Short mmCIF file of C-alpha atoms in Angstrom, two decimals:
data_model
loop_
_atom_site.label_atom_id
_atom_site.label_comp_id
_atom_site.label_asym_id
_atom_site.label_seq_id
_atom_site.Cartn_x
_atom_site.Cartn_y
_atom_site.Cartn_z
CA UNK A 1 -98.00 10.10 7.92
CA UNK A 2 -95.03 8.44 9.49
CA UNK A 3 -97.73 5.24 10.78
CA UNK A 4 -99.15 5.07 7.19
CA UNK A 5 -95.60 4.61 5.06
CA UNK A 6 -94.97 1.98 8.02
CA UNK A 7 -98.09 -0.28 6.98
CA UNK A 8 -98.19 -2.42 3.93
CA UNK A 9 -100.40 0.14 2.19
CA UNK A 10 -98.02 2.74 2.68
CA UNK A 11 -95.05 1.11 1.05
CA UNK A 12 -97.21 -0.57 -1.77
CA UNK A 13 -98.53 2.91 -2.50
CA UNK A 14 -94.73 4.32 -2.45
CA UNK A 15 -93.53 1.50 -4.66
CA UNK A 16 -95.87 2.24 -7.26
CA UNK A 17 -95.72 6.05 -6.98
CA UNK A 18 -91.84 5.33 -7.26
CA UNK A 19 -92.42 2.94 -9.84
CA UNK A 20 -94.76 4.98 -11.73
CA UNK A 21 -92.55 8.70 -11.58
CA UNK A 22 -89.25 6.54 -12.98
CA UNK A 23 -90.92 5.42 -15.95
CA UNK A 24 -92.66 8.73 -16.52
CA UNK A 25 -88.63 10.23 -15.92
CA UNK A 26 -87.75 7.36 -18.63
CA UNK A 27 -90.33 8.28 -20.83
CA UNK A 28 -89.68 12.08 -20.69
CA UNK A 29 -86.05 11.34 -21.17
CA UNK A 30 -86.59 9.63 -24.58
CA UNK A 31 -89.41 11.74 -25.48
CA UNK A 32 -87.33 14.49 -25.26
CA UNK A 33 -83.97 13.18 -27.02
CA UNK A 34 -85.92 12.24 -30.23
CA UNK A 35 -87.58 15.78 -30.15
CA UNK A 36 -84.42 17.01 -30.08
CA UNK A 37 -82.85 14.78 -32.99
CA UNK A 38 -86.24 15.80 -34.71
CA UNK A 39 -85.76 19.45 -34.23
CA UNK A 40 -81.87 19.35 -35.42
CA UNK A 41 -83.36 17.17 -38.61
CA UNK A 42 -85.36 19.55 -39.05
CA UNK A 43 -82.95 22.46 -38.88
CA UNK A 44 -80.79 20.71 -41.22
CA UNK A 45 -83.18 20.76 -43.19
CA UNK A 46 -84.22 24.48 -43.46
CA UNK A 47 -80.37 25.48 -43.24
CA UNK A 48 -80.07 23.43 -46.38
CA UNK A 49 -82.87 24.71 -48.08
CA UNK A 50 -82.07 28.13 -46.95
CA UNK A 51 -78.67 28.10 -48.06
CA UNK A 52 -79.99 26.63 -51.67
CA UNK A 53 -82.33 29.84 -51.82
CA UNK A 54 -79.51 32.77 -51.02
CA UNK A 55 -76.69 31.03 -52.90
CA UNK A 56 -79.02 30.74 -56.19
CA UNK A 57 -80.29 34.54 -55.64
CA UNK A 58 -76.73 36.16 -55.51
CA UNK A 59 -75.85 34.34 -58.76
CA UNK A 60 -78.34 37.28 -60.47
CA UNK A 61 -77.75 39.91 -58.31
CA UNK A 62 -75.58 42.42 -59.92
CA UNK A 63 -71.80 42.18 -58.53
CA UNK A 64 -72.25 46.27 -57.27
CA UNK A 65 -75.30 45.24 -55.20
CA UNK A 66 -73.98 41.77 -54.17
CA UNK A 67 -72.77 43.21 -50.68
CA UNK A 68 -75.61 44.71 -50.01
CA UNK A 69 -78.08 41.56 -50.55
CA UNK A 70 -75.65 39.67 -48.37
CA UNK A 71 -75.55 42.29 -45.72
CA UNK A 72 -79.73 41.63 -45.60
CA UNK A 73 -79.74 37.99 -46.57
CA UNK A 74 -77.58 37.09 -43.58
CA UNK A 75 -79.40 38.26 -40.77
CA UNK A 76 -80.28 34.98 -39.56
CA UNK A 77 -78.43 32.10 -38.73
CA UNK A 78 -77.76 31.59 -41.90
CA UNK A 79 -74.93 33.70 -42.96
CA UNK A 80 -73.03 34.44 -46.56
CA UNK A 81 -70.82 36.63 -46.81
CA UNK A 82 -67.25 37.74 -49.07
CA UNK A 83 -64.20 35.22 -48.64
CA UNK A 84 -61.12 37.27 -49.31
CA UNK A 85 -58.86 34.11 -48.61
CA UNK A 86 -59.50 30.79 -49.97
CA UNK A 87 -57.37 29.09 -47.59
CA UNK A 88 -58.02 26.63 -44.37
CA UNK A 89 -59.94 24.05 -47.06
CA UNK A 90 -60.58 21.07 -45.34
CA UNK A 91 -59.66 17.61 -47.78
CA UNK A 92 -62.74 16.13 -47.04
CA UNK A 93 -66.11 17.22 -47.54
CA UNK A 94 -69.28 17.55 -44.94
CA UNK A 95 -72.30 15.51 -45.66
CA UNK A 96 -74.21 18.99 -45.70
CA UNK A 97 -71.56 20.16 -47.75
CA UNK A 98 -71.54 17.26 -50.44
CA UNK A 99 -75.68 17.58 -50.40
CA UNK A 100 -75.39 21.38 -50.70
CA UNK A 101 -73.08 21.32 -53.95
CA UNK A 102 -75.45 18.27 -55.77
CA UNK A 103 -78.41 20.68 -55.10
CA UNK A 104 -76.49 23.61 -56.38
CA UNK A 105 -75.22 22.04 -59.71
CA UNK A 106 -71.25 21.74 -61.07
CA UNK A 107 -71.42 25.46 -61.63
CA UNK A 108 -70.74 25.96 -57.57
CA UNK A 109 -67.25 25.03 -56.22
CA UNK A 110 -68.09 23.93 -52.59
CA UNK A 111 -64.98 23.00 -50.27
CA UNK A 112 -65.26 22.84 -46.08
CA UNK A 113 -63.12 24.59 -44.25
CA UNK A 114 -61.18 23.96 -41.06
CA UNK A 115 -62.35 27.27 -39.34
CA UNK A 116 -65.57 26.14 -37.50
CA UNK A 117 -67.73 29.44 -36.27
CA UNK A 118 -67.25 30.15 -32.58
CA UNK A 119 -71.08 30.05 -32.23
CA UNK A 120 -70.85 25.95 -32.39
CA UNK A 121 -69.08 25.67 -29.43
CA UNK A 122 -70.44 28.35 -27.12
CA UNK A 123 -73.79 26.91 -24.92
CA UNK A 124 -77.14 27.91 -26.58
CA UNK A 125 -80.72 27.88 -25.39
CA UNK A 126 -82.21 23.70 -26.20
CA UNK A 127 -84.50 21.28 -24.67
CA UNK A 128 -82.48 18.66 -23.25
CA UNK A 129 -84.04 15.79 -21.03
CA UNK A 130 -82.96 17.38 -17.86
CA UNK A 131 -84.89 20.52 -19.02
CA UNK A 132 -88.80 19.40 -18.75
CA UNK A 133 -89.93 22.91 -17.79
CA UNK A 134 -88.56 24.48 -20.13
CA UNK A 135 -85.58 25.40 -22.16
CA UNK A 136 -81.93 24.33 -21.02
CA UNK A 137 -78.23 24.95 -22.10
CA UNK A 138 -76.67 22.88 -24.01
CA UNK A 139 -74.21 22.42 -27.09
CA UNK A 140 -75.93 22.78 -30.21
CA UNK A 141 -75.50 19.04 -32.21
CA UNK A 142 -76.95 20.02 -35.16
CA UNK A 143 -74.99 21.23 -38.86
CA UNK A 144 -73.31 23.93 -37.52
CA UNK A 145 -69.53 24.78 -40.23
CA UNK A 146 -68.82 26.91 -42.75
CA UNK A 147 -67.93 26.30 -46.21
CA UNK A 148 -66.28 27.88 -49.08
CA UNK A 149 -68.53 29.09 -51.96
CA UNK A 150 -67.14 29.98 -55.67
CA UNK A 151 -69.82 31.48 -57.79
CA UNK A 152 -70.04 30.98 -61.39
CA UNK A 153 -68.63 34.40 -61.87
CA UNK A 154 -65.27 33.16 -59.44
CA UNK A 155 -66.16 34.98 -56.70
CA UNK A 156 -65.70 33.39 -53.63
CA UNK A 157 -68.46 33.37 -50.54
CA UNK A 158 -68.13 31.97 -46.71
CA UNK A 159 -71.29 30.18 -46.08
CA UNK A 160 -71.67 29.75 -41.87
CA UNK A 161 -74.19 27.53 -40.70
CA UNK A 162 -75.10 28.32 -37.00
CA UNK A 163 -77.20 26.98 -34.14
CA UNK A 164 -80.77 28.48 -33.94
CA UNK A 165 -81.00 31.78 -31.35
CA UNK A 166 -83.92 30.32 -29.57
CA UNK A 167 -85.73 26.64 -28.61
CA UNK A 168 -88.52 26.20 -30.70
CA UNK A 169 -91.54 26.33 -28.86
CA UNK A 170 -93.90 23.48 -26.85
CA UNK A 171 -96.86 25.23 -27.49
CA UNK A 172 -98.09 24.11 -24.25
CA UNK A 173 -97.32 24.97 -20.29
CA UNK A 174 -95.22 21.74 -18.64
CA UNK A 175 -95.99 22.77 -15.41
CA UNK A 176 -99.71 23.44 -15.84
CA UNK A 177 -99.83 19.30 -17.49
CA UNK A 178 -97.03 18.06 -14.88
CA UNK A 179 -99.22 18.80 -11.72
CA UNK A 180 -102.62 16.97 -13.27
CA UNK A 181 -100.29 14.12 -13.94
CA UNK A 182 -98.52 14.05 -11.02
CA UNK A 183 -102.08 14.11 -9.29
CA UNK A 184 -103.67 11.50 -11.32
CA UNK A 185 -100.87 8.74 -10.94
CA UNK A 186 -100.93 9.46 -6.66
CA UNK A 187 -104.39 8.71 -7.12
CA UNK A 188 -103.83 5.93 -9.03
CA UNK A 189 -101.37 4.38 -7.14
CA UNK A 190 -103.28 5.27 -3.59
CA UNK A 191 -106.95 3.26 -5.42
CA UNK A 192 -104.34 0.29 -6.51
CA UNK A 193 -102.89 0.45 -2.96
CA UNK A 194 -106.13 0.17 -1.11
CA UNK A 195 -107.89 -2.47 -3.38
CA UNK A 196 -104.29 -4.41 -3.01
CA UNK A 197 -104.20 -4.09 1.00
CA UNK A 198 -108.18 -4.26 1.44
CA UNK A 199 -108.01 -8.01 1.44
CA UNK A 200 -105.18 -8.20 3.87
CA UNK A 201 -106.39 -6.08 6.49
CA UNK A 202 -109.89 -7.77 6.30
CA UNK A 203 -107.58 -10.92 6.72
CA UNK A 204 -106.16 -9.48 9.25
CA UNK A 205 -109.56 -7.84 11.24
CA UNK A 206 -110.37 -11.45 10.78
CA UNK A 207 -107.92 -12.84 12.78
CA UNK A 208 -108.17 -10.49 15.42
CA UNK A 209 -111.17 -11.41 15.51
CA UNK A 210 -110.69 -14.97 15.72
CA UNK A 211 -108.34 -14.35 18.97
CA UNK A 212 -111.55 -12.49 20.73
CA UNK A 213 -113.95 -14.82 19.30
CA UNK A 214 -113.84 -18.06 18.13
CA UNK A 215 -117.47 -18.17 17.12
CA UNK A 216 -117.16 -14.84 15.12
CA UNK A 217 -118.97 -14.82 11.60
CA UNK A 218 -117.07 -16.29 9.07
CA UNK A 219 -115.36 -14.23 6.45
CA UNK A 220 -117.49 -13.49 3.39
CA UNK A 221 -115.80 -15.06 0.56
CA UNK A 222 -115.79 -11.92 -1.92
CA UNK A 223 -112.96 -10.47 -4.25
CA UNK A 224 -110.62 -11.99 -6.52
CA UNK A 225 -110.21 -15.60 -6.63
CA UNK A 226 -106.84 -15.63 -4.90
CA UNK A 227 -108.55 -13.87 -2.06
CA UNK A 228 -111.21 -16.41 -2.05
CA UNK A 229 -109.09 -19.15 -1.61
CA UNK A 230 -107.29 -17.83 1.31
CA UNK A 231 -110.82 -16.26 3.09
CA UNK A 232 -112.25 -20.13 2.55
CA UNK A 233 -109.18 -21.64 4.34
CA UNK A 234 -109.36 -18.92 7.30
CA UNK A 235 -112.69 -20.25 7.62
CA UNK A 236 -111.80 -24.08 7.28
CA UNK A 237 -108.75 -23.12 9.99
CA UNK A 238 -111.98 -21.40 11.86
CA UNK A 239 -114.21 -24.48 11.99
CA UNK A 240 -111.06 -26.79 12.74
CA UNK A 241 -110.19 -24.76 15.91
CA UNK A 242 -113.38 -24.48 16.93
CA UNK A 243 -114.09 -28.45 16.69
CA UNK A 244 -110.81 -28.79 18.70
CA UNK A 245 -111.58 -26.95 21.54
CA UNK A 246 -114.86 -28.36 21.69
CA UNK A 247 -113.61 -31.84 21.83
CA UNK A 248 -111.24 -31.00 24.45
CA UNK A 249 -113.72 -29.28 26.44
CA UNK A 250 -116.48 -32.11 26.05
CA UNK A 251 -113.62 -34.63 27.15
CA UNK A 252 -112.47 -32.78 30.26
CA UNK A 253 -115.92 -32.60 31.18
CA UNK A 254 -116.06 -36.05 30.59
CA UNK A 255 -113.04 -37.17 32.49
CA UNK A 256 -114.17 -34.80 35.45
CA UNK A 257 -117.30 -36.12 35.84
CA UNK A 258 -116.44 -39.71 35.45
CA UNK A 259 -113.10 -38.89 38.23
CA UNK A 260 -116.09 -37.42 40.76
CA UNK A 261 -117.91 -41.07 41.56
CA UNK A 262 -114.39 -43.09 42.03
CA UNK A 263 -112.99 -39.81 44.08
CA UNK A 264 -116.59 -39.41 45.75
CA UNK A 265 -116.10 -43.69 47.02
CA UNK A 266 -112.98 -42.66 47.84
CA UNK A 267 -114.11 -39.69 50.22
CA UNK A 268 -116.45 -42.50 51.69
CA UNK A 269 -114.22 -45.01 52.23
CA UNK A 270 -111.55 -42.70 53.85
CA UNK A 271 -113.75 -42.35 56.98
CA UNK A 272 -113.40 -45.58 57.78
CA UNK A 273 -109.89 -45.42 58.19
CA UNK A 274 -108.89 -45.76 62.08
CA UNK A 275 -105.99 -43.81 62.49
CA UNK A 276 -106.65 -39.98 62.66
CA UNK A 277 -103.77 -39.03 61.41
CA UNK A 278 -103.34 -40.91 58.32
CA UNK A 279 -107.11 -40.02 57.33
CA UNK A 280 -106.53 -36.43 57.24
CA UNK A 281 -103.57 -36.77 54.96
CA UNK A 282 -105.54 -39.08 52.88
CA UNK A 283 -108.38 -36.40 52.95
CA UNK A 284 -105.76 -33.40 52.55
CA UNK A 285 -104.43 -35.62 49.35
CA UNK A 286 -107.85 -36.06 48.04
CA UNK A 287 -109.58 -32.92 47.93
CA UNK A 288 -106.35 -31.68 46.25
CA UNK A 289 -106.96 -34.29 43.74
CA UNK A 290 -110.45 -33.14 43.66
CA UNK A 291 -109.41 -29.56 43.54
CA UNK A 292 -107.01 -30.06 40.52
CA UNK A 293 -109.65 -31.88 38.29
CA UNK A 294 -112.01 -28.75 39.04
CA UNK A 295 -109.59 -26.11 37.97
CA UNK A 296 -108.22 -28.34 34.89
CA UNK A 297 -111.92 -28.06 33.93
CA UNK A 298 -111.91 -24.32 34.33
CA UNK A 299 -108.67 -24.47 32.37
CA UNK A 300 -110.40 -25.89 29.52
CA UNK A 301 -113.25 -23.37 29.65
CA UNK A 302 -111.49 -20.71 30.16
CA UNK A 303 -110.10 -20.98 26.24
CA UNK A 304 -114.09 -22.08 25.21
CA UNK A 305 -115.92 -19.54 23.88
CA UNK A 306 -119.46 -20.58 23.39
CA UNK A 307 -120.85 -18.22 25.52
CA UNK A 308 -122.82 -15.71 24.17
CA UNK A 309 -121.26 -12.38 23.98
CA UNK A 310 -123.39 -9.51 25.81
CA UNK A 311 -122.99 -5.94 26.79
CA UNK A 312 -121.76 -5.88 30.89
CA UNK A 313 -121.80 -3.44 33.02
CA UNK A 314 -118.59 -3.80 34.80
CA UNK A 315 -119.30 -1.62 37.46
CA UNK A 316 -121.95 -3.76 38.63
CA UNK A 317 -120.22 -7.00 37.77
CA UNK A 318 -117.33 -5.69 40.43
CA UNK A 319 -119.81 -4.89 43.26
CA UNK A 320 -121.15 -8.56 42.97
CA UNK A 321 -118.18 -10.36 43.11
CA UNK A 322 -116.44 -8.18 46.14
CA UNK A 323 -119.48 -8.71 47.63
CA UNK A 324 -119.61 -12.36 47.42
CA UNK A 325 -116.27 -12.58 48.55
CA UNK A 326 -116.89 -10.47 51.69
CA UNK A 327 -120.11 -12.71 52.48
CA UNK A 328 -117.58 -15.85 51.83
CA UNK A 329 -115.05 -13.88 54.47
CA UNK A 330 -112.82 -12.58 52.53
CA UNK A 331 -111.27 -9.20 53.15
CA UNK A 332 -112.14 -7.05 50.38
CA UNK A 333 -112.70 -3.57 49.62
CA UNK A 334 -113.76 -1.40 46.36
CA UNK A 335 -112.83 1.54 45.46
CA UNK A 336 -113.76 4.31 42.42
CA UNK A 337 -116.33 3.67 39.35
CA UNK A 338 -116.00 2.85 35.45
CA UNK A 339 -119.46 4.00 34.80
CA UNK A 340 -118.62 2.37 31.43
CA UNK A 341 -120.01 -0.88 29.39
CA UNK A 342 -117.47 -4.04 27.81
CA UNK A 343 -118.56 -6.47 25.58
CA UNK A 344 -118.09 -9.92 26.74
CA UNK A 345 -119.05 -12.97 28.98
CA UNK A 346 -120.55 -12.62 32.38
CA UNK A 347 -119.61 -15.62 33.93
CA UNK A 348 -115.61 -15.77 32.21
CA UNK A 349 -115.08 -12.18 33.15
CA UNK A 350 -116.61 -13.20 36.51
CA UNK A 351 -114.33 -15.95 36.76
CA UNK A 352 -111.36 -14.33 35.96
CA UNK A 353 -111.87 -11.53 38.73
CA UNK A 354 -112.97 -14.11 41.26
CA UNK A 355 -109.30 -16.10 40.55
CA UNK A 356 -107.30 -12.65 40.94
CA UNK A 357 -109.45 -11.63 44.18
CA UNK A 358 -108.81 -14.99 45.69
CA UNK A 359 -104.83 -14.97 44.86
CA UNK A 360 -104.89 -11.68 46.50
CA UNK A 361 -106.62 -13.12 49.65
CA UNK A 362 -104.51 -16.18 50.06
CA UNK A 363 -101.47 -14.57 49.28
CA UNK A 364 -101.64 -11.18 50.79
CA UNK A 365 -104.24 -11.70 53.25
CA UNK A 366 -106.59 -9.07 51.52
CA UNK A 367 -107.17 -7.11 48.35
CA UNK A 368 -107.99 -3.79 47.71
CA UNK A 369 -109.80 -3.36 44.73
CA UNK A 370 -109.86 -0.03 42.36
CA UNK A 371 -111.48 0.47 39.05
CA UNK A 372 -110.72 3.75 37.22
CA UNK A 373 -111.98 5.25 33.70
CA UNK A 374 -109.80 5.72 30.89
CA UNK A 375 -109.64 6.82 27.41
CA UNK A 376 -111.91 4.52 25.85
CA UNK A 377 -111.12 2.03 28.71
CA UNK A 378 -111.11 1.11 32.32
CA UNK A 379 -108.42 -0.43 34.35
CA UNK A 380 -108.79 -2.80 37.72
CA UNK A 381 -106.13 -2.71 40.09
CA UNK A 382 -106.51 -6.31 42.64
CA UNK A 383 -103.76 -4.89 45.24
CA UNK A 384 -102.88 -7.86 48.09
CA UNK A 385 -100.59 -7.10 51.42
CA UNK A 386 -98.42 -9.70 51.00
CA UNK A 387 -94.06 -9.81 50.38
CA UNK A 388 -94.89 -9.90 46.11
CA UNK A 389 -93.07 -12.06 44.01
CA UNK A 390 -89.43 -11.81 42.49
CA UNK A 391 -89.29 -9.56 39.42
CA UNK A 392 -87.99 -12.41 37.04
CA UNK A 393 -90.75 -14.05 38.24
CA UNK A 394 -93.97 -11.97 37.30
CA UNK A 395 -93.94 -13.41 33.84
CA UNK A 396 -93.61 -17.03 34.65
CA UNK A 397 -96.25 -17.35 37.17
CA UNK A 398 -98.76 -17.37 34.06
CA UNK A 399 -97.65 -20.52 33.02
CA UNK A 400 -99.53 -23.65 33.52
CA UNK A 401 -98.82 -25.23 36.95
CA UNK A 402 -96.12 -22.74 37.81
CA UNK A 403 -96.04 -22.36 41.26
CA UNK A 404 -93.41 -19.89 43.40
CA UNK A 405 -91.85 -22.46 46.21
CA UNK A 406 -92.84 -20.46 48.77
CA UNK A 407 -96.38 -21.28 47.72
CA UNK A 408 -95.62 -25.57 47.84
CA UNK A 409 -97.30 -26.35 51.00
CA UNK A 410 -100.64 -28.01 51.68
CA UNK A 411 -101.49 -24.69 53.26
CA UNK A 412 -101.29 -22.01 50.54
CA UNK A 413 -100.30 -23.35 47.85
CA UNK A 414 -102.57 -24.01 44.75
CA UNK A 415 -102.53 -25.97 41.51
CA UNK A 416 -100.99 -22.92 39.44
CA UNK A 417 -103.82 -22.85 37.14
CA UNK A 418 -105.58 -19.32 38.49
CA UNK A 419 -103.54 -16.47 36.98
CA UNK A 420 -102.97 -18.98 33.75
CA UNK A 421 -106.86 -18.98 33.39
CA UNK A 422 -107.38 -15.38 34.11
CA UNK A 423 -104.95 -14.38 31.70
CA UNK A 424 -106.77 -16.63 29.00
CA UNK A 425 -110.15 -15.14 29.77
CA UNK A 426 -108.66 -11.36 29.71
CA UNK A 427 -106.86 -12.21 26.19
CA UNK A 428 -110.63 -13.80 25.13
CA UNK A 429 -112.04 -10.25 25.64
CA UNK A 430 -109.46 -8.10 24.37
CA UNK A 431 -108.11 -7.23 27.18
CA UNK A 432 -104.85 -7.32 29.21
CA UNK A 433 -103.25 -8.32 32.27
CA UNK A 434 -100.22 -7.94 33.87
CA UNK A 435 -98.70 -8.13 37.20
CA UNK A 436 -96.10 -5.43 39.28
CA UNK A 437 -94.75 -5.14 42.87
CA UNK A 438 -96.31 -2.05 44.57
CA UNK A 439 -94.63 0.78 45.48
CA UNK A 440 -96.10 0.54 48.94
CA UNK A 441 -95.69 -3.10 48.99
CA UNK A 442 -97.45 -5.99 47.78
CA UNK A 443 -98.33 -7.73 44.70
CA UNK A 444 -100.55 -5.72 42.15
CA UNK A 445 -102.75 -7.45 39.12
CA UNK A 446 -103.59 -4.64 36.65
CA UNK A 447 -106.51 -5.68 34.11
CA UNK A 448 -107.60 -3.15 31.11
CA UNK A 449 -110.70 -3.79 29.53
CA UNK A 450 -111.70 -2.06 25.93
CA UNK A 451 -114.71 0.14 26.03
CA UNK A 452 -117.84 -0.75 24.33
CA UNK A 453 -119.03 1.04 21.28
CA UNK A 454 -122.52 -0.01 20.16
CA UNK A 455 -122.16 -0.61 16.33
CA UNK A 456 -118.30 -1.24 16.39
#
């Protein structure tokens, strides 16, 4: 869970969900707010009408029974009931006051007084918009006063307008229709998510891709046109990269073979040279020239890809080239089995083991080679016996022409182009190299090469 809010799809899909759950929170608070001024309009209302309906029936009720029709005709929260005291009259009148005496006629005296009920200021059951699931507390801000009522006769009622005992009711269950919802918009915003990111990671497969394979399939141009666009220029940047290394293949190649007749006239000419000494430096000069051209050509090829990709069996691959190298008279030994397949080119992979093997033996005298299996991969240890290499060091000696000084003599040392081009091949297969000082001494190249999956 943690990996998938760290992706781009992750966040995209919390943004909306965010996104989504704050206007629904917006919406429910406004929704809710005009029910409520609906409901108190509505109250109004009813107290009005109510109050219209008792007030006009004690008028003919006879003045012994009066108390006893306002005794039953205020059991709700509209009450009415004897004023002994016409004092506390407020000078101004209520709205529902002034709309309560034109309804009633100029018969009525009505007059507001200053004693509001206690009931409008004590908490009472209402949906508020912090209340989705059902009914909060709040202060009731509906008509809620009493007024002063003279009858026609002179005597004088209290009419009290309270706050409604319960919420009216939703007539529906909010947590049964907030679940579904809440459902429906992680859907939602999971679908909108994935079609949004779908482009992007197929970008991005692409360009993996690209790294292992510069002759992969193109991308199929699919989607909307934005994506499109951008798959067509991946592609264009595809062909471009392609036609550049190509060209700078086919013109190393070219300078190589046009350096090997001038250097090969050279080679002849050298042995005519009389002094002994002089034409073995000459010689010792050239066929480091000759062996610099050579590996700048495997340079360049090491980064080509044209060669078809193809299912290896490494295994066998590593028996062939420590076997070569022992015919050649190297000292090399091989230990342990992948028993696993790799996807990728003979003759590079070949190439690259070949430049760690021979490192090892120039180096370090001999290497001791040991292929393991792990979880969907295999890993090649090329241990030599030699003093290793500084630690700030390990790093740099990838680089083009980077050479350690104990290495600069005609002897030993080589153009710095091996570990440069056996990193390049390793990084064309999807694999990895690196180097470490062993424990037991000596310098140790580790390469890890992906598994083969048929169908991946």
């Amino acid at each position: 869970m943690k990996a998938f809010f760290r992706g781009m799809t992750g966040r995209v899909f919390l943004v909306l969900m965010l996104g989504i759950l704050a206007s629904a929170a917006l919406t429910q608070y406004l929704a809710v707010n005009e029910r409520q001024r609906t409901l108190q309009r509505y109250r109004d209302f009813f107290a009005l009408e109510r109050a219209e309906q008792i007030i006009s029936t004690a008028v003919v009720v006879l003045p012994e029974s009066r108390n006893q029709y306002l005794r039953v005709a205020s059991m709700g929260a509209i009450k009415l009931e004897v004023l002994n005291d016409l004092s506390g009259i407020s000078p101004e009148m209520s709205e529902f006051g002034a709309t309560l005496a034109n309804r009633l006629g100029k018969e009525y005296g009505l007059h507001s007084l200053l004693d509001r009920p206690g009931a409008c200021e004590r908490p009472t059951p209402a949906y508020t918009a912090f209340s989705v699931f059902g009914a909060g507390t709040g202060t009731w801000r509906g008509t809620c006063e009493s007024l002063a009522v003279t009858m026609p006769d002179g005597q004088h009622l209290k009419l009290s307008i309270l706050p409604p005992r319960q919420p009216a009711p939703t007539g529906t269950n909010e947590y049964a229709a907030f679940v579904p919802f809440l459902l429906s918009i992680a859907v939602l915003a999971y679908l909108v998510a994935r079609m949004t990111m779908g482009p992007l990671n197929k970008l991005a497969d692409a360009a993996q891709n690209l790294g292992n394979d510069i002759n992969h399939a193109p991308i199929t141009l699919s989607g909307a046109t934005e994506i499109r666009t951008a798959s067509a220029a991946f592609n264009a940047m595809q062909a471009r990269i392609r036609q550049h290394i190509a060209q700078r293949t086919e013109m190393l190649a070219a300078i190589t073979h046009d350096l090997q007749t001038p250097l090969t006239r050279m080679r002849l000419r050298l042995e005519k040279v009389k002094d002994p000494e002089l034409q073995g430096k000459l010689l010792e000069d050239l066929s480091a020239m000759q062996q610099m051209v050579k590996e700048g050509l495997d340079l360049a090829r090491s980064m080509d890809t044209t060669e078809v990709m193809q299912r290896v069996d490494l295994d066998a691959l590593l028996d062939s080239v420590c076997a070569d190298a022992t015919d050649a008279g190297q000292e090399v030994d091989l230990k342990g089995r992948a028993a696993m397949d790799l996807m990728g080119r003979p003759l590079d992979i070949r190439r690259c083991l070949v430049n760690l093997i021979d490192n090892a033996v120039k180096y370090g005298q001999r290497a001791h080679v040991t292929v393991e299996r792990e979880a969907g991969a295999s890993r090649v240890r090329i241990r030599d016996e030699g003093p290793g290499i500084p630690a700030s060091q390990l790093v740099q000696v990838f680089e083009p022409f980077y050479r350690l000084e104990t290495s600069r003599n005609r002897s030993s040392g080589g153009t710095g182009l091996g570990l440069t081009i056996a990193r390049n091949i390793a990084e064309q297969h999807g694999a990895s190299l690196s180097l470490a000082n062993h424990a037991s001494g000596g310098l140790e190249a580790t390469l890890v090469f992906p598994e083969f999956y048929a169908g991946k």
